[in-house]
Short mmCIF file of C-alpha atoms in Angstrom, two decimals:
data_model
loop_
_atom_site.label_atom_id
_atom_site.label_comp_id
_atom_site.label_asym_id
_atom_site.label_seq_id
_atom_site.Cartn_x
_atom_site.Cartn_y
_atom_site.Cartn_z
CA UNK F 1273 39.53 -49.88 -51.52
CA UNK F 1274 36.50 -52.34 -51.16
CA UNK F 1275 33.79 -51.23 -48.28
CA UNK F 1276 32.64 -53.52 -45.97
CA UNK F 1277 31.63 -53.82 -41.78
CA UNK F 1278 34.03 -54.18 -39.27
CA UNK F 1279 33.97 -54.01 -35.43
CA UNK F 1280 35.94 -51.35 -33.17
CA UNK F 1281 36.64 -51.38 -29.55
CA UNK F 1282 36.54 -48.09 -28.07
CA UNK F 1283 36.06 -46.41 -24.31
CA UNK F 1284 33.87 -43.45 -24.00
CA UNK F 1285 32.60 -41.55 -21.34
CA UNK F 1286 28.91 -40.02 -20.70
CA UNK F 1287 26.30 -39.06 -19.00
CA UNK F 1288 23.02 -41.49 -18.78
CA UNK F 1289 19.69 -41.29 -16.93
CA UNK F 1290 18.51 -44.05 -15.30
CA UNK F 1291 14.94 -45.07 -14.27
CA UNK F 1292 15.17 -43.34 -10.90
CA UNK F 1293 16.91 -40.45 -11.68
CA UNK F 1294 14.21 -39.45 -14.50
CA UNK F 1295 11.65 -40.10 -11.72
CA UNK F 1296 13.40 -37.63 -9.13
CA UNK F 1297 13.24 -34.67 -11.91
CA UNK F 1298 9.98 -35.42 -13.02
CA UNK F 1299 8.54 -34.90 -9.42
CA UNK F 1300 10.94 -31.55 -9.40
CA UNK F 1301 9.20 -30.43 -12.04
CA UNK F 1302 5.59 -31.53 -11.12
CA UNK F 1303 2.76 -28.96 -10.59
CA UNK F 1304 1.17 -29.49 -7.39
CA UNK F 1305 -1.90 -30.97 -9.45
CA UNK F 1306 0.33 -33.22 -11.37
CA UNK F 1307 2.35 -34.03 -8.04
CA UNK F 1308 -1.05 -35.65 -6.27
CA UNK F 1309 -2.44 -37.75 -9.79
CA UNK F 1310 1.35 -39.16 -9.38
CA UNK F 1311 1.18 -40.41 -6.10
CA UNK F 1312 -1.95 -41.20 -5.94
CA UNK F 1313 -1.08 -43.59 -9.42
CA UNK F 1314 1.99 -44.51 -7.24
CA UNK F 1315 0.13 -45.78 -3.88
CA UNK F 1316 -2.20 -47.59 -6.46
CA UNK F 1317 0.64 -49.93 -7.96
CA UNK F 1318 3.01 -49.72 -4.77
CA UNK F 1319 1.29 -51.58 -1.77
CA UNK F 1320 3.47 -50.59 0.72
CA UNK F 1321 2.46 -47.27 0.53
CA UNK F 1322 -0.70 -45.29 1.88
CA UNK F 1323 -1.24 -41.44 1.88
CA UNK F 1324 -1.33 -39.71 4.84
CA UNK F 1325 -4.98 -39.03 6.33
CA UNK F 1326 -6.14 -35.43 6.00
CA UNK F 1327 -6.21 -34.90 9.48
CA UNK F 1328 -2.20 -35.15 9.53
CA UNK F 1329 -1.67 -33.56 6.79
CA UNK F 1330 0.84 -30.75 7.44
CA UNK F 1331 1.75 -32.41 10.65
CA UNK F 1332 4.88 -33.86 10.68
CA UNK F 1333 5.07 -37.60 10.87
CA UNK F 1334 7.21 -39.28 13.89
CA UNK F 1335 10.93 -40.63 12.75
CA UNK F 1336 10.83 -44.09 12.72
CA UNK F 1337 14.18 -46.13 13.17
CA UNK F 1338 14.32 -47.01 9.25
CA UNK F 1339 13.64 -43.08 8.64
CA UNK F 1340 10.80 -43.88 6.04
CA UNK F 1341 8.64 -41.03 6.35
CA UNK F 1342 9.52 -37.46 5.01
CA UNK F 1343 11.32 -35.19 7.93
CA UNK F 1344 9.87 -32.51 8.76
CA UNK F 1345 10.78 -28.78 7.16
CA UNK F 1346 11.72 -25.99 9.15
CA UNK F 1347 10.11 -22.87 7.91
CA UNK F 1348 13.18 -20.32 6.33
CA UNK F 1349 12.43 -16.77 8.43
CA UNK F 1350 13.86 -14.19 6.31
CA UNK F 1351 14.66 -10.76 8.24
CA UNK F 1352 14.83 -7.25 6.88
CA UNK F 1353 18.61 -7.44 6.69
CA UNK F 1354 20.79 -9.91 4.13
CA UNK F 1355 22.20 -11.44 7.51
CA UNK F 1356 18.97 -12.69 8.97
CA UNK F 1357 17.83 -14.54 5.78
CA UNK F 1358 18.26 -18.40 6.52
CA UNK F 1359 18.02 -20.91 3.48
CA UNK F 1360 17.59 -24.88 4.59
CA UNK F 1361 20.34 -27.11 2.73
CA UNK F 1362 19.32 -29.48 0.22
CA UNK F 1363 20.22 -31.16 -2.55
CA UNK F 1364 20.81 -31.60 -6.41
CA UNK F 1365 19.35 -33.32 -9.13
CA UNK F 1366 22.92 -33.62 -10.81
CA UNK F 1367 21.44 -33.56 -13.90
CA UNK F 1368 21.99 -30.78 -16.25
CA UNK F 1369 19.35 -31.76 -19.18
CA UNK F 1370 16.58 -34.02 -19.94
CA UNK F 1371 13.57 -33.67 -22.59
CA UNK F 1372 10.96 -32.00 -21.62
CA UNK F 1373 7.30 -31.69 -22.30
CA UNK F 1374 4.99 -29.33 -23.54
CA UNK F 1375 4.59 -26.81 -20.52
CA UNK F 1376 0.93 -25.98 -19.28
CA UNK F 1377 -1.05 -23.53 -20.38
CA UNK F 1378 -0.35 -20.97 -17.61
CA UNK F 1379 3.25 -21.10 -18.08
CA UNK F 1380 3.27 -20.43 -21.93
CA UNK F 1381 0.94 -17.84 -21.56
CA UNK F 1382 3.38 -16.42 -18.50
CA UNK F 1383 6.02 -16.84 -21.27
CA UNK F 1384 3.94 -14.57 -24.01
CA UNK F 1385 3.49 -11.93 -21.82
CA UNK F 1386 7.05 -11.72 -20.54
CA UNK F 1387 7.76 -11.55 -24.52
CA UNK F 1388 5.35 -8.91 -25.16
CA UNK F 1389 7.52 -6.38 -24.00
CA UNK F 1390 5.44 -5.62 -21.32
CA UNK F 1391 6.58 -3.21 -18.08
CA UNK F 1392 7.01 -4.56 -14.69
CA UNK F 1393 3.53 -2.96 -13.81
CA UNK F 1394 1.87 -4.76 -16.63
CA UNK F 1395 3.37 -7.70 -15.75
CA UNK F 1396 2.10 -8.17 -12.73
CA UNK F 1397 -1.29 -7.06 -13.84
CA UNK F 1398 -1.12 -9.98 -16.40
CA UNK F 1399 0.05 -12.44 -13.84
CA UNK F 1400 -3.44 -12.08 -12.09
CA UNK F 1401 -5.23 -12.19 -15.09
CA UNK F 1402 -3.65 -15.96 -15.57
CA UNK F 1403 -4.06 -16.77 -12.11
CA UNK F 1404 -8.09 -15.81 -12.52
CA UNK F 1405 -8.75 -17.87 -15.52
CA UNK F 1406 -11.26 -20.84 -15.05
CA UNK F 1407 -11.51 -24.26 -16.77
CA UNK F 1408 -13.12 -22.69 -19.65
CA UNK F 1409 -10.27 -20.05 -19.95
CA UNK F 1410 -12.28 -17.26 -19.05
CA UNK F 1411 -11.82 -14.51 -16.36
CA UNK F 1412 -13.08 -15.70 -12.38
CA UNK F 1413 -12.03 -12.21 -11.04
CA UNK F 1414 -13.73 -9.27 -12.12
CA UNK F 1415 -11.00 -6.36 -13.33
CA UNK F 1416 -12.24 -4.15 -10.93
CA UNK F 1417 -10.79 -6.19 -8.20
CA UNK F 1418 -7.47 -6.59 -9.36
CA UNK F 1419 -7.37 -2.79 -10.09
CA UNK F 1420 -8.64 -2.83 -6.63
CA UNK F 1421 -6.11 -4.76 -5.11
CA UNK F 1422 -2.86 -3.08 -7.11
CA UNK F 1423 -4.27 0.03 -6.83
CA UNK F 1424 -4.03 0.70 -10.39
CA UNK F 1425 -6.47 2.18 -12.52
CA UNK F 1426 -9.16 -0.05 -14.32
CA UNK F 1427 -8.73 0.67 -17.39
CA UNK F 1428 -5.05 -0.07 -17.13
CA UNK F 1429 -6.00 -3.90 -16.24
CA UNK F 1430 -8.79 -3.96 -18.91
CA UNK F 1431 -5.74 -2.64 -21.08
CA UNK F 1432 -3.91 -5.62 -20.56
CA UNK F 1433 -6.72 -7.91 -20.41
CA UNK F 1434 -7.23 -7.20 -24.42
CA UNK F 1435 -4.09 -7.19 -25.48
CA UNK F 1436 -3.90 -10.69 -23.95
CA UNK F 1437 -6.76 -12.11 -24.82
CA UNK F 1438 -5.12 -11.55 -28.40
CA UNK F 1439 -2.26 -14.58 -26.60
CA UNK F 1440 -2.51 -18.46 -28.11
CA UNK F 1441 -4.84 -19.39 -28.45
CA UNK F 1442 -6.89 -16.62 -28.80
CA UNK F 1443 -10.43 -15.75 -26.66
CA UNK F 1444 -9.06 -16.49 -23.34
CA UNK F 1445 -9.81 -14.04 -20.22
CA UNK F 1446 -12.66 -13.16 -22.24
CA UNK F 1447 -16.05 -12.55 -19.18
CA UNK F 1448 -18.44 -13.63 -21.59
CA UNK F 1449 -18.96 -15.93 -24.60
CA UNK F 1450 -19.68 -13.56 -26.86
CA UNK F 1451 -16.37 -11.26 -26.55
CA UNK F 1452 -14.60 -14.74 -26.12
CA UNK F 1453 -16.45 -15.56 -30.01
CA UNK F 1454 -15.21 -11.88 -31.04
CA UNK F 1455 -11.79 -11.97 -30.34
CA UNK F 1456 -11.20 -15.02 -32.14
CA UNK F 1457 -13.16 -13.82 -35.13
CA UNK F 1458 -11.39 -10.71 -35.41
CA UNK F 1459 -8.12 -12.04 -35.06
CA UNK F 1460 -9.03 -14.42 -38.50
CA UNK F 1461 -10.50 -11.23 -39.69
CA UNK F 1462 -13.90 -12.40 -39.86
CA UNK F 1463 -15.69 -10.03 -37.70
CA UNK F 1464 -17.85 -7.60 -39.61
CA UNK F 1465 -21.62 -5.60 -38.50
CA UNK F 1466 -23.55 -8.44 -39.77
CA UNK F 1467 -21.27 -11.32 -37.36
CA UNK F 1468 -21.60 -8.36 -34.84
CA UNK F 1469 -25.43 -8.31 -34.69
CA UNK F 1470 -25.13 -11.99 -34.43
CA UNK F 1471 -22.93 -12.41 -31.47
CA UNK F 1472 -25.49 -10.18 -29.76
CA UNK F 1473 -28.77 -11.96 -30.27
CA UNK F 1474 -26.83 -15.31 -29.75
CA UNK F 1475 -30.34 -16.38 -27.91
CA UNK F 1476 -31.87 -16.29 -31.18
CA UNK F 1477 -29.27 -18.74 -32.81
CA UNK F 1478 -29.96 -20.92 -30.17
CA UNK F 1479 -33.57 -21.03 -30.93
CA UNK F 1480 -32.68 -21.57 -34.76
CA UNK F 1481 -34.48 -18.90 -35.83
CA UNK F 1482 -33.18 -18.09 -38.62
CA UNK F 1483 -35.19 -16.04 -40.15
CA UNK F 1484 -35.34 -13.35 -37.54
CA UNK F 1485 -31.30 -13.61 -37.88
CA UNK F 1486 -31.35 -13.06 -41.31
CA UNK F 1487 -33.58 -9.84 -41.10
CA UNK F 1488 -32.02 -8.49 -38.14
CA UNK F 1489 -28.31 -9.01 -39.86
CA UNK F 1490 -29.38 -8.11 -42.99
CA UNK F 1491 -28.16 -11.20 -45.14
CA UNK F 1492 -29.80 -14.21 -46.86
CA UNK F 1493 -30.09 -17.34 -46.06
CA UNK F 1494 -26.90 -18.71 -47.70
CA UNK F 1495 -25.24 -16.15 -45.47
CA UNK F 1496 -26.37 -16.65 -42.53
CA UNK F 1497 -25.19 -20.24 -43.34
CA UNK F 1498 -21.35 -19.42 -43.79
CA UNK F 1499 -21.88 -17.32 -41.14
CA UNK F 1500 -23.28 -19.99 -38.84
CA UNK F 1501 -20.33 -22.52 -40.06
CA UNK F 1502 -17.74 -19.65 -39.02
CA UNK F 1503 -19.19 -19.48 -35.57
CA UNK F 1504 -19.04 -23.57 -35.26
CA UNK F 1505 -15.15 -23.52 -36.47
CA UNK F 1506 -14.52 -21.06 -33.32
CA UNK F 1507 -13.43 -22.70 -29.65
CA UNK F 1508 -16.04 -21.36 -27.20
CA UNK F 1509 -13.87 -22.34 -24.38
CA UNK F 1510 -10.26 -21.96 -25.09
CA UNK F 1511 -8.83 -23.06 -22.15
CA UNK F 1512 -9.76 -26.78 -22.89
CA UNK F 1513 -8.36 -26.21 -26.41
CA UNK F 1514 -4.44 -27.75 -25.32
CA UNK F 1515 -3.82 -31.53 -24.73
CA UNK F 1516 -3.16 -30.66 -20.44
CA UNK F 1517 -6.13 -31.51 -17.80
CA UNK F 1518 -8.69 -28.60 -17.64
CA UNK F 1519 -7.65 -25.16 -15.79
CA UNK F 1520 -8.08 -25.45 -12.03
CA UNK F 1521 -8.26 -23.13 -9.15
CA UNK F 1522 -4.17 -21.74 -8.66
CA UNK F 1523 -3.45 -23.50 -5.35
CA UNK F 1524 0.11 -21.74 -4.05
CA UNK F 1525 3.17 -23.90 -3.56
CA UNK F 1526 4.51 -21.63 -1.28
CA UNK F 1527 3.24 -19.16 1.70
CA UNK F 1528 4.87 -16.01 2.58
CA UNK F 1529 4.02 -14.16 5.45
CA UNK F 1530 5.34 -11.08 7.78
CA UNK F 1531 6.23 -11.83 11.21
CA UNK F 1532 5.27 -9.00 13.83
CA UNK F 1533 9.29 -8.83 13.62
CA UNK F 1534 8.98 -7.50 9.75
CA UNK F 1535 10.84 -10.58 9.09
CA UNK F 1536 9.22 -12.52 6.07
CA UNK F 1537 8.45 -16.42 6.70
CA UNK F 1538 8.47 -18.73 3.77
CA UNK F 1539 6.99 -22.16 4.78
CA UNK F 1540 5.57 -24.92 2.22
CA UNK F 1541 1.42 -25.09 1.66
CA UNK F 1542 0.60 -28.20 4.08
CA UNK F 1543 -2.15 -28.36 1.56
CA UNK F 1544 0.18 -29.05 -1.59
CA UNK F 1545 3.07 -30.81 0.50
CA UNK F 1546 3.50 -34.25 -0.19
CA UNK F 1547 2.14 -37.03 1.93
CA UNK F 1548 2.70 -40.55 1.39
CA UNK F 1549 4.36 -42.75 3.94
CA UNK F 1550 5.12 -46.05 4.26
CA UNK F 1551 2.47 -48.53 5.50
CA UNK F 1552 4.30 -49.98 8.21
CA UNK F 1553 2.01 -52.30 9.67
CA UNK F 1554 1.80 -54.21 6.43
CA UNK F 1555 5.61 -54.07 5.85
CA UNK F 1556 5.66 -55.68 9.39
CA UNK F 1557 2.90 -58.35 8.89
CA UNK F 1558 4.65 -59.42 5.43
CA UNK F 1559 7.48 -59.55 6.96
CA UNK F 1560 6.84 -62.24 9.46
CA UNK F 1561 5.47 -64.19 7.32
CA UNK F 1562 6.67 -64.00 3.60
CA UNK F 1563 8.27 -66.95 2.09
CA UNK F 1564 11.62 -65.95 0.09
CA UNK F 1565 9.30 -65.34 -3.09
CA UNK F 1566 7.52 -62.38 -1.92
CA UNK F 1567 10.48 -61.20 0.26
CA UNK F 1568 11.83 -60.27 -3.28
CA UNK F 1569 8.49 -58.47 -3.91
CA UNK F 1570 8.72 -56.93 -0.86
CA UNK F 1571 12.66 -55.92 -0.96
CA UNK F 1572 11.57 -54.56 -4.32
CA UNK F 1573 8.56 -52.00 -3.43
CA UNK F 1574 10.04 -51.45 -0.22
CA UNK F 1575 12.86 -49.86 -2.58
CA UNK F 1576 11.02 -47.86 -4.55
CA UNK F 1577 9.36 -46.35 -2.06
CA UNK F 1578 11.80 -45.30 -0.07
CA UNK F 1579 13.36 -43.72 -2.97
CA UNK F 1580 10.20 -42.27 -4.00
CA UNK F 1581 9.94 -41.01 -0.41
CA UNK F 1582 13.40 -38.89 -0.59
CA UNK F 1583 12.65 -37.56 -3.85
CA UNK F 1584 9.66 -36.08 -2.16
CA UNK F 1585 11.77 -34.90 0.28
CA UNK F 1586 14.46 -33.56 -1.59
CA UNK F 1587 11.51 -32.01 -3.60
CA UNK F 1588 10.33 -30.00 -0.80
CA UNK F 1589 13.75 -28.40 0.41
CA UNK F 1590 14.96 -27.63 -2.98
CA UNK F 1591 11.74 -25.66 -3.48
CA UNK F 1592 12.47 -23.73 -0.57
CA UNK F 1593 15.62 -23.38 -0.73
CA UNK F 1594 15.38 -21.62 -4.53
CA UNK F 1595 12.07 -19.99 -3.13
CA UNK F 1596 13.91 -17.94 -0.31
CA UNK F 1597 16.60 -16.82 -3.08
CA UNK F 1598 14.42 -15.49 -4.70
CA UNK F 1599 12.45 -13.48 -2.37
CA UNK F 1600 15.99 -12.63 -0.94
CA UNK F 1601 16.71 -11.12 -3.81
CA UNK F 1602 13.58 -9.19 -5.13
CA UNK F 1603 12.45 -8.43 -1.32
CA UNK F 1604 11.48 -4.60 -2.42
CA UNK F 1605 8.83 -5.79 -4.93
CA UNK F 1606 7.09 -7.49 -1.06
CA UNK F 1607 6.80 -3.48 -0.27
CA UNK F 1608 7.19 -0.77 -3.65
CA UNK F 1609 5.76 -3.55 -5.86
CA UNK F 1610 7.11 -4.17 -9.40
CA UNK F 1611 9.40 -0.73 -9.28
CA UNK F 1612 11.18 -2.81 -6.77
CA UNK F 1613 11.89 -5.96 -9.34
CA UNK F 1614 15.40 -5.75 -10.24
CA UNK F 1615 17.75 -7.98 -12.36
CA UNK F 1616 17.47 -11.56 -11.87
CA UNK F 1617 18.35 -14.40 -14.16
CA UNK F 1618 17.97 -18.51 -13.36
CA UNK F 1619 22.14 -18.48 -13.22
CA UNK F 1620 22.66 -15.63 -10.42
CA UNK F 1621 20.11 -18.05 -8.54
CA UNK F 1622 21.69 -21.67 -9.38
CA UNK F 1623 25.38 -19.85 -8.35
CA UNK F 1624 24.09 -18.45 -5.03
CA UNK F 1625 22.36 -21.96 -4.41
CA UNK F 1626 25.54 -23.88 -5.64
CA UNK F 1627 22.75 -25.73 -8.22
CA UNK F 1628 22.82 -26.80 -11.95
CA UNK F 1629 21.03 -23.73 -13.62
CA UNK F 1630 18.17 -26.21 -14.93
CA UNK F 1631 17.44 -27.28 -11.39
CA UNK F 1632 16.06 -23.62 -10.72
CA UNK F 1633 14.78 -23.84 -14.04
CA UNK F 1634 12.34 -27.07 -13.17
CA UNK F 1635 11.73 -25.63 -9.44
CA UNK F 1636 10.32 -22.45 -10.90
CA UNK F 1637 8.43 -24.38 -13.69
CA UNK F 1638 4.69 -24.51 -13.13
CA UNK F 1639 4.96 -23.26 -8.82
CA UNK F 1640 3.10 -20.49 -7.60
CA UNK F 1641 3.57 -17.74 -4.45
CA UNK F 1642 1.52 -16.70 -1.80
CA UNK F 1643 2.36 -13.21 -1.26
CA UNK F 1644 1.17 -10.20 0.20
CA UNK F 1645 0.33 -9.05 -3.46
CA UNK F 1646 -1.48 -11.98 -4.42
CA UNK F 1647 -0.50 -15.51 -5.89
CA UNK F 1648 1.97 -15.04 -8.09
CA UNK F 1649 4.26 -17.97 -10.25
CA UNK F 1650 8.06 -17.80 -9.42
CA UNK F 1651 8.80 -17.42 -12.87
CA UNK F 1652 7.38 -14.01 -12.13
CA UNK F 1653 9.92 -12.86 -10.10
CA UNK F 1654 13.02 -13.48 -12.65
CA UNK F 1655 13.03 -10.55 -15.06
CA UNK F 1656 15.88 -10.29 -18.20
CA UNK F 1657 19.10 -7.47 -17.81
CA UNK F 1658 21.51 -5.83 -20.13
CA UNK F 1659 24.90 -5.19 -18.47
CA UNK F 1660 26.25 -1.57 -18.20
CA UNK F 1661 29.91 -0.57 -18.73
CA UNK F 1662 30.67 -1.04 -15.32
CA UNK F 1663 29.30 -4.08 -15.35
CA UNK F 1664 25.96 -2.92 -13.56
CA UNK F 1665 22.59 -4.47 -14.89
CA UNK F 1666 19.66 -3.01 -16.42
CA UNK F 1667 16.34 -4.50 -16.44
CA UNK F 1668 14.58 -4.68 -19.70
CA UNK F 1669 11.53 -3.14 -18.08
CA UNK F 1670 13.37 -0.23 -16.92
CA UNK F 1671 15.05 0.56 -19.87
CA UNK F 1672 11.39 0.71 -21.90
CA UNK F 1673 10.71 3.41 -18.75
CA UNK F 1674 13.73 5.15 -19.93
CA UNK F 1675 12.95 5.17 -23.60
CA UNK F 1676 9.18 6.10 -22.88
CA UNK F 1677 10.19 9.10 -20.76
CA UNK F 1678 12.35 10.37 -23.76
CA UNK F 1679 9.93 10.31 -26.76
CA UNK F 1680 7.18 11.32 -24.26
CA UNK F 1681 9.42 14.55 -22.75
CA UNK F 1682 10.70 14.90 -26.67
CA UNK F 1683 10.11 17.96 -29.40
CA UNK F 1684 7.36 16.70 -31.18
CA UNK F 1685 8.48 18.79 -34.63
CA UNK F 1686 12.02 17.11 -34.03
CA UNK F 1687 11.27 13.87 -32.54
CA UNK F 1688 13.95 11.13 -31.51
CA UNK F 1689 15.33 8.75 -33.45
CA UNK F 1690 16.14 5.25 -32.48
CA UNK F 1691 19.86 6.70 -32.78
CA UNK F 1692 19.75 9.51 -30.69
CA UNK F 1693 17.71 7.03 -28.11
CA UNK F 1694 20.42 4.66 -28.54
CA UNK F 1695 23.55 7.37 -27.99
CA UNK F 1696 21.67 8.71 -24.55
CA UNK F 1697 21.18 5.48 -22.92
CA UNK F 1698 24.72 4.68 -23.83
CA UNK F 1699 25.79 7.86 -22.13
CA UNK F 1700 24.17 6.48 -19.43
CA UNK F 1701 26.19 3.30 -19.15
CA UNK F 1702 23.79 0.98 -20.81
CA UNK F 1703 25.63 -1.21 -23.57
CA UNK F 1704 22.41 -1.69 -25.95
CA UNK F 1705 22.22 -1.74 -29.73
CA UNK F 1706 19.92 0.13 -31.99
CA UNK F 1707 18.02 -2.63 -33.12
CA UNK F 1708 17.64 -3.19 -29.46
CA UNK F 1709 15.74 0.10 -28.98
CA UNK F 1710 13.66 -0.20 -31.61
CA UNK F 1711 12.11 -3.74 -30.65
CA UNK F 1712 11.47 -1.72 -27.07
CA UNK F 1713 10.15 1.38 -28.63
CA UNK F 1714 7.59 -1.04 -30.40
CA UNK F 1715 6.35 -2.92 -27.57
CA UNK F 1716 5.62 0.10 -25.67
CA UNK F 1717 3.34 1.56 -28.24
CA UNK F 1718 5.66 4.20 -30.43
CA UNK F 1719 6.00 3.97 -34.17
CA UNK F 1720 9.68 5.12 -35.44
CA UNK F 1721 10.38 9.37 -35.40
CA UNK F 1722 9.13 9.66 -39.00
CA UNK F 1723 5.77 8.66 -38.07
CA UNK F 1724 5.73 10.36 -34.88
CA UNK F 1725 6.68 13.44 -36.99
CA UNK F 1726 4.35 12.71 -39.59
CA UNK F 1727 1.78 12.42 -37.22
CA UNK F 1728 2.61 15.87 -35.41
CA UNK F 1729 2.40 17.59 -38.83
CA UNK F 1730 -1.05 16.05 -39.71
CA UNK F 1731 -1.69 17.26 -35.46
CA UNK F 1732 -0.61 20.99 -36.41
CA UNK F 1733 -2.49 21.27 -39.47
CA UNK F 1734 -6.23 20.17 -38.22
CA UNK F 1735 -5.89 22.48 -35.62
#
């Protein structure tokens, strides 16, 4: 049978995205930062738009008869009881899936420590840490405050602080150059006494004096050399190392405060809120006296502003709307702090909400909290389960307590296998597989029983 083309007439059905629609989830997913170089790009080509002056920002504008400024948002008050929390209606992307882009800095390195295996503790620790970076990626807050403020010891947050600074790319939340330098060096295993006494006279290299260096290290010349090139090949400031815009300051999306009813009040940041609105005197001026020509141009931008105008809108209540499920749901951590995290998953929110899973997805995506623990990104608040045999869930974090209070309580001449771990917690009701325990047992710190008996021997026998 000879090959050859031939046409077909067929009906199929899908799903496409048009110009507008893209444009609606892109804001949804927009950083506050990223939100304002958009409009302000967006007033630039649009001319009958203009932001709102500072002095009304937060305000809400009057309703004009064509209803082309943004309503205004009632704040959601959220009581003490399930009945009293209040959740504004808004709407849905209807879009399940579009390509995304390379997330921001703070959110992958959100996403390393969640895969860490770190505990809820921890976690919050390390969500300070990557709120207090600067545009160099180093730390702004001193550890001693955040221990302060979570009332945790310091050396539990410096804890943390290492083992993250050890997070792509490396040398972030360093508080100086130098340990910034040595992480990186270490981690390409280039960090020996002689690099060592050259990180610390770093005033020296910057004087060129390389003779001094090369006495004081102990090298020659042609060492100090490679040494010298390995220092140039490191990133002194990591946090400009990605393609984004330079860290800024974290600037919360949303406030959360405590009524003197113990009722918690979620409201929008006036200060990140949106605020463009249509430039109605020109619209009016034009109007009177465009010829049909620029009525088209008018019709036109009058559209897309409008449009762009409701997607800010329907911006703002879907934030708050996914923002009160959430604190709805994880309302303990407001007051035992992150022994009060339970269960949550992006689905158990998008069901309660009656949204597309991958709009709480792009809501959550790069916003941050005002709480009364500290600014905090929503992505925080969602932390992964195993079901039980009754269909309960179990948070990852509190099954790693569970398996550290076992080998820690255990006989240290017959310690616990990842077996034995695996049999109790099933007696427990939690459905988990062995390979499961031992991926826990190594992110909290344990090496398997054999080692930890190995290790008890060697113990024993020095003493």
């Amino acid at each position: 049978m000879g090959s050859g083309y031939r046409q077909e007439i067929g009906q199929k059905q899908g799903l496409f995205i048009n110009a507008r629609m893209r444009q609606s989830l892109q804001i949804l997913q927009f950083s506050n930062t990223e939100l304002q170089e958009f409009l302000a790009n967006e007033v630039e080509k649009n001319p009958v738009l203009e932001p709102m002056d500072d002095s009304d920002a937060g305000i809400p504008p009057p309703q004009s008869k064509t209803d082309d400024r943004i309503p205004s948002l009632p704040h959601s008050n959220i009581g003490p009881g399930s009945q009293n929390w209040t959740s504004d209606s808004g709407l849905d992307d209807g879009v399940s899936r579009i390509a995304g882009t390379v997330p921001p800095l703070r959110e992958r390195l959100f996403e390393q420590l969640i895969l860490s295996g770190c505990s809820l503790e921890e976690r919050e620790i390390g969500a300070h840490l990557i709120s207090g970076l600067d545009g160099a990626g180093r730390l702004s807050i001193l550890p001693e405050k955040i221990a302060a403020w979570l009332h945790v010891p310091v050396g539990h947050v410096d804890t943390v602080r290492q083992r993250m600074m050890r997070f792509e790319p490396a040398g972030l939340f360093a508080l100086s150059l130098q340990e910034c330098l040595r992480v990186q060096l270490e981690e390409r295993n280039r960090m020996d006494p002689a690099m060592a006494k050259l990180l610390d006279h770093l005033d020296m290299l910057a004087r060129y004096d390389l003779k001094g260096l090369c006495q004081l290290c102990e090298v020659d010349l042609e060492d100090m050399h490679g040494m010298i090139s390995d220092l140039r090949s490191l990133n002194p400031k990591p946090g400009m190392e990605t393609t984004d815009e330079c860290l800024t300051a974290v600037i919360p999306d949303i406030l959360l405060e405590q009524s003197p009813a113990s009722e918690w009040i979620l409201e929008l940041n006036p200060v990140t809120t949106p605020n463009v609105v249509l430039n109605s005197a020109l619209i009016t001026r034009l109007s009177l006296r465009a010829q049909p020509k620029e009525h088209a141009f008018l019709s036109e931008h009058l559209t897309n502003a409008n449009w762009l105008i409701r997607s800010l809108q329907q911006r703002s209540i879907t934030i708050l709307r996914v923002a009160t499920e959430i604190i709805r749901r994880q309302e303990k951590f407001l007051t035992q702090g992150p022994s009060g995290l339970v269960p949550l998953t992006l689905r158990m929110v998008a069901e309660s909400l009656g949204v597309h899973e991958s709009t709480v997805s792009r809501v959550s995506a790069n916003k941050y909290i005002a709480t009364t623990r500290g600014t905090l990104p929503l992505k925080f608040f969602f932390v992964a389960a195993l079901s039980g045999e009754n269909g309960e869930m179990h948070s990852n974090a509190a099954i790693q307590v569970k398996i550290r209070q076992m080998i820690t309580n255990e006989n240290p001449a017959s310690p616990l296998s990842d077996d034995i771990i695996t049999t109790r917690l099933r007696k427990d009701g939690i459905d988990i597989a062995r390979r499961t325990v031992a991926k826990y047992r190594e992110s909290i710190g344990f090496p398997n029983s054999v080692q930890r008996r190995q290790r008890a021997v060697g113990s024993s026998g020095f003493l």
